[in-house]
Every structure is written in structure tokens, then in C-alpha cells.
Amino acid sequence: MFFSSWQDIGRVLLIGLLSYASLVLFLRISGKRTLSKMNAFDLVVTVALGSTLATILLNKKISLAEGLTAFALLIGLQYMVAWLSVHSSKCSELIKSNPDLLYYQGSFISSSLSKNRVLEVEVLQAARAQGISSLNDVEAVVLETDGNISVIKKSSSSSSSTLSNVRLEKS
């Protein structure tokens, strides 16, 4: 129960080293997008990669080649979905959520806050984290697709708005 053999320990060390090094190599080859801030699909792939690594390490019935194939498959699928979401708006809509407006021009948007399970105090916290002392200085607060909260300060500029892809829900 506590110890079976040195051979088993050696296998875990060797397979662990090789599979970990291979995973790092695969992730480097797949590009920065694989390691970017996560949407739901990215989170699933990350959890699956961790689970696969653990299985390779601890399950003697899984060969290193099978584990590396699983890594390549998961990373390949993530790359393919990311590529498709860049090249197809339909695919992008299926994979990624839309940013949601939480506060706009002096008012909290209660329907969006409750839909996203965000409290007003969390919006205030996000403003403070960006050095903003008053919501009078804020044009909008957006819950981004990766879960971050962006605070957009009021601007006198009439240039293109960063809110162009954010829908305004009515309270």
C-alpha cells in the first residue's frame, strides 16, 4: 500500500520527466494562444491535459506514446477550434461568450449583474483596482469573455469606442 517497488518509482520518474517535457514542447509549438487567458473551451482543454498527465504518470497500462498522442490530440483540437473561431463568426459565437455590460453611463445594469452573478461591490472593487475613486469618472464596466472586469474611463475623444462589440441589456 505505501510502497510496491523501486521499479514503479523509477517508471513514474522517467515517464513523468518525458511526458512533462513533451507537454511543455507541445504547448510551445502550439503557440501563445494555447496559454492565453481562458474561455470555457480553454479551461476544458487545460483540465483534460492535467488529467492526461496524471494518468500517464500513474497508470501502468497507458504507454508514453499513448499519452503523448492524447496530448497532441487535445492541443490539436484546441488549436483547430481557436483557428475556426478566428475564421468563422458562427464558430466563434458557439465557442466564446460575449462581453456583458455591467455598468453604463452612471447606472448599474441589474439584469446583467444578476445574469452573470456579479455583485455591485465587485464592480466597485474593479474600479478601485484601476485607481478610480469615483464612478462619476467611469463610462462603462464590462465583464469580459475571460471573466475579467474591464473599467472604461470617460473620454472626451470622439474616436472609435471599445464598446462596439458589447450589447446593452435593458434593466
C-alpha positions as CSV (number, residue, x, y, z in Angstrom):
1,M,0.0,0.0,0.0
2,F,2.7,2.5,0.9
3,F,5.4,1.1,-1.3
4,S,5.4,-1.5,-4.1
5,S,8.8,-1.4,-5.8
6,W,11.7,0.8,-6.8
7,Q,10.8,-0.1,-10.4
8,D,7.4,1.5,-10.1
9,I,9.0,4.7,-8.6
10,G,11.6,4.7,-11.4
11,R,8.8,4.4,-14.0
12,V,6.9,7.3,-12.6
13,L,10.1,9.4,-12.5
14,L,11.1,8.5,-16.1
15,I,7.6,8.7,-17.6
16,G,6.9,11.9,-15.6
17,L,10.0,13.6,-16.9
18,L,9.4,12.6,-20.5
19,S,5.7,13.4,-20.6
20,Y,6.1,16.7,-18.8
21,A,8.9,17.7,-21.2
22,S,6.8,16.7,-24.2
23,L,3.8,18.6,-22.9
24,V,5.9,21.8,-22.5
25,L,7.3,21.2,-26.0
26,F,3.8,20.7,-27.5
27,L,2.5,23.8,-25.8
28,R,5.4,25.9,-27.0
29,I,4.8,24.6,-30.6
30,S,1.1,25.3,-30.4
31,G,1.7,29.0,-29.7
32,K,0.8,31.7,-27.2
33,R,-3.0,31.3,-27.8
34,T,-3.0,27.9,-26.1
35,L,-1.7,29.6,-22.9
36,S,-3.8,32.8,-23.1
37,K,-6.5,33.8,-20.7
38,M,-9.1,31.0,-20.7
39,N,-12.6,30.9,-22.0
40,A,-14.7,27.8,-21.3
41,F,-13.2,25.7,-24.0
42,D,-9.6,26.6,-23.0
43,L,-10.4,25.6,-19.4
44,V,-11.7,22.2,-20.5
45,V,-8.6,21.5,-22.5
46,T,-6.3,22.6,-19.6
47,V,-8.1,20.3,-17.2
48,A,-8.0,17.5,-19.7
49,L,-4.2,18.0,-20.2
50,G,-3.7,17.8,-16.5
51,S,-5.8,14.7,-16.2
52,T,-4.0,13.1,-19.1
53,L,-0.6,13.9,-17.5
54,A,-1.7,12.3,-14.2
55,T,-3.0,9.2,-16.0
56,I,0.3,8.8,-17.9
57,L,2.2,9.1,-14.7
58,L,0.2,6.7,-12.6
59,N,-1.5,4.2,-14.9
60,K,1.0,1.5,-16.0
61,K,-1.4,0.3,-18.7
62,I,-1.0,3.7,-20.5
63,S,2.2,3.9,-22.6
64,L,4.1,7.1,-23.0
65,A,3.3,7.0,-26.8
66,E,-0.4,6.8,-26.0
67,G,-0.2,9.7,-23.5
68,L,1.7,11.9,-26.0
69,T,-0.9,11.1,-28.6
70,A,-3.6,12.2,-26.2
71,F,-1.6,15.5,-25.6
72,A,-1.2,16.1,-29.3
73,L,-5.0,15.4,-29.9
74,L,-6.1,17.8,-27.1
75,I,-3.7,20.6,-28.2
76,G,-4.6,20.0,-31.8
77,L,-8.3,20.3,-31.1
78,Q,-7.7,23.4,-29.1
79,Y,-5.7,24.9,-32.0
80,M,-8.3,23.9,-34.5
81,V,-11.2,25.4,-32.5
82,A,-9.2,28.6,-32.0
83,W,-8.4,28.8,-35.7
84,L,-12.1,28.2,-36.6
85,S,-13.3,30.8,-34.2
86,V,-10.9,33.4,-35.8
87,H,-12.0,32.5,-39.3
88,S,-15.8,31.8,-38.7
89,S,-18.1,34.1,-36.8
90,K,-20.6,31.2,-36.3
91,C,-17.9,29.1,-34.7
92,S,-16.7,32.0,-32.6
93,E,-20.3,32.5,-31.3
94,L,-20.6,28.9,-30.4
95,I,-17.2,28.7,-28.5
96,K,-16.9,32.1,-26.9
97,S,-19.3,34.1,-24.8
98,N,-20.0,37.8,-25.4
99,P,-18.7,40.6,-23.1
100,D,-21.5,41.9,-20.9
101,L,-22.1,45.5,-19.8
102,L,-22.4,45.7,-16.0
103,Y,-22.4,49.5,-15.6
104,Y,-23.0,52.2,-18.2
105,Q,-23.2,56.0,-18.0
106,G,-23.9,56.2,-14.3
107,S,-26.2,53.2,-13.8
108,F,-25.7,49.6,-12.9
109,I,-27.4,47.1,-15.2
110,S,-29.1,44.9,-12.7
111,S,-30.2,42.3,-15.2
112,S,-26.6,41.8,-16.4
113,L,-25.3,41.8,-12.9
114,S,-27.7,39.0,-11.8
115,K,-27.3,37.0,-15.0
116,N,-23.5,36.9,-14.5
117,R,-23.7,36.6,-10.7
118,V,-21.6,39.7,-10.2
119,L,-22.2,42.0,-7.2
120,E,-22.1,45.8,-7.4
121,V,-19.3,45.7,-4.8
122,E,-17.2,43.6,-7.3
123,V,-17.6,46.4,-9.8
124,L,-16.5,48.9,-7.3
125,Q,-13.5,46.8,-6.4
126,A,-12.6,46.6,-10.1
127,A,-12.7,50.4,-10.3
128,R,-10.6,50.8,-7.2
129,A,-8.1,48.3,-8.6
130,Q,-7.6,50.7,-11.5
131,G,-7.1,53.7,-9.3
132,I,-10.6,55.1,-9.9
133,S,-12.0,56.9,-6.8
134,S,-15.5,57.7,-8.2
135,L,-17.8,56.0,-10.7
136,N,-18.5,59.5,-12.0
137,D,-15.2,59.1,-13.9
138,V,-16.4,55.8,-15.4
139,E,-18.2,55.4,-18.8
140,A,-18.7,51.7,-18.6
141,V,-17.7,48.5,-16.8
142,V,-17.6,45.3,-18.9
143,L,-17.4,41.6,-17.8
144,E,-15.1,40.2,-20.5
145,T,-15.3,36.8,-22.1
146,D,-12.4,35.5,-19.9
147,G,-14.1,36.6,-16.6
148,N,-12.1,39.8,-16.1
149,I,-13.8,43.0,-15.3
150,S,-12.7,46.0,-17.5
151,V,-13.4,49.5,-16.4
152,I,-13.5,52.2,-19.1
153,K,-12.9,55.8,-18.1
154,K,-14.9,58.6,-19.5
155,S,-13.2,60.2,-22.5
156,S,-13.7,63.5,-24.3
157,S,-12.4,61.9,-27.5
158,S,-15.0,61.0,-30.2
159,S,-12.8,58.2,-31.6
160,S,-13.9,54.6,-32.1
161,S,-15.4,53.1,-29.0
162,T,-14.0,50.0,-27.4
163,L,-17.7,49.1,-26.5
164,S,-18.6,48.4,-30.1
165,N,-19.0,44.6,-29.6
166,V,-20.8,44.9,-26.2
167,R,-24.6,44.7,-26.1
168,L,-26.6,47.0,-23.8
169,E,-29.2,44.9,-22.0
170,K,-32.2,46.8,-20.6
171,S,-32.7,46.5,-16.8
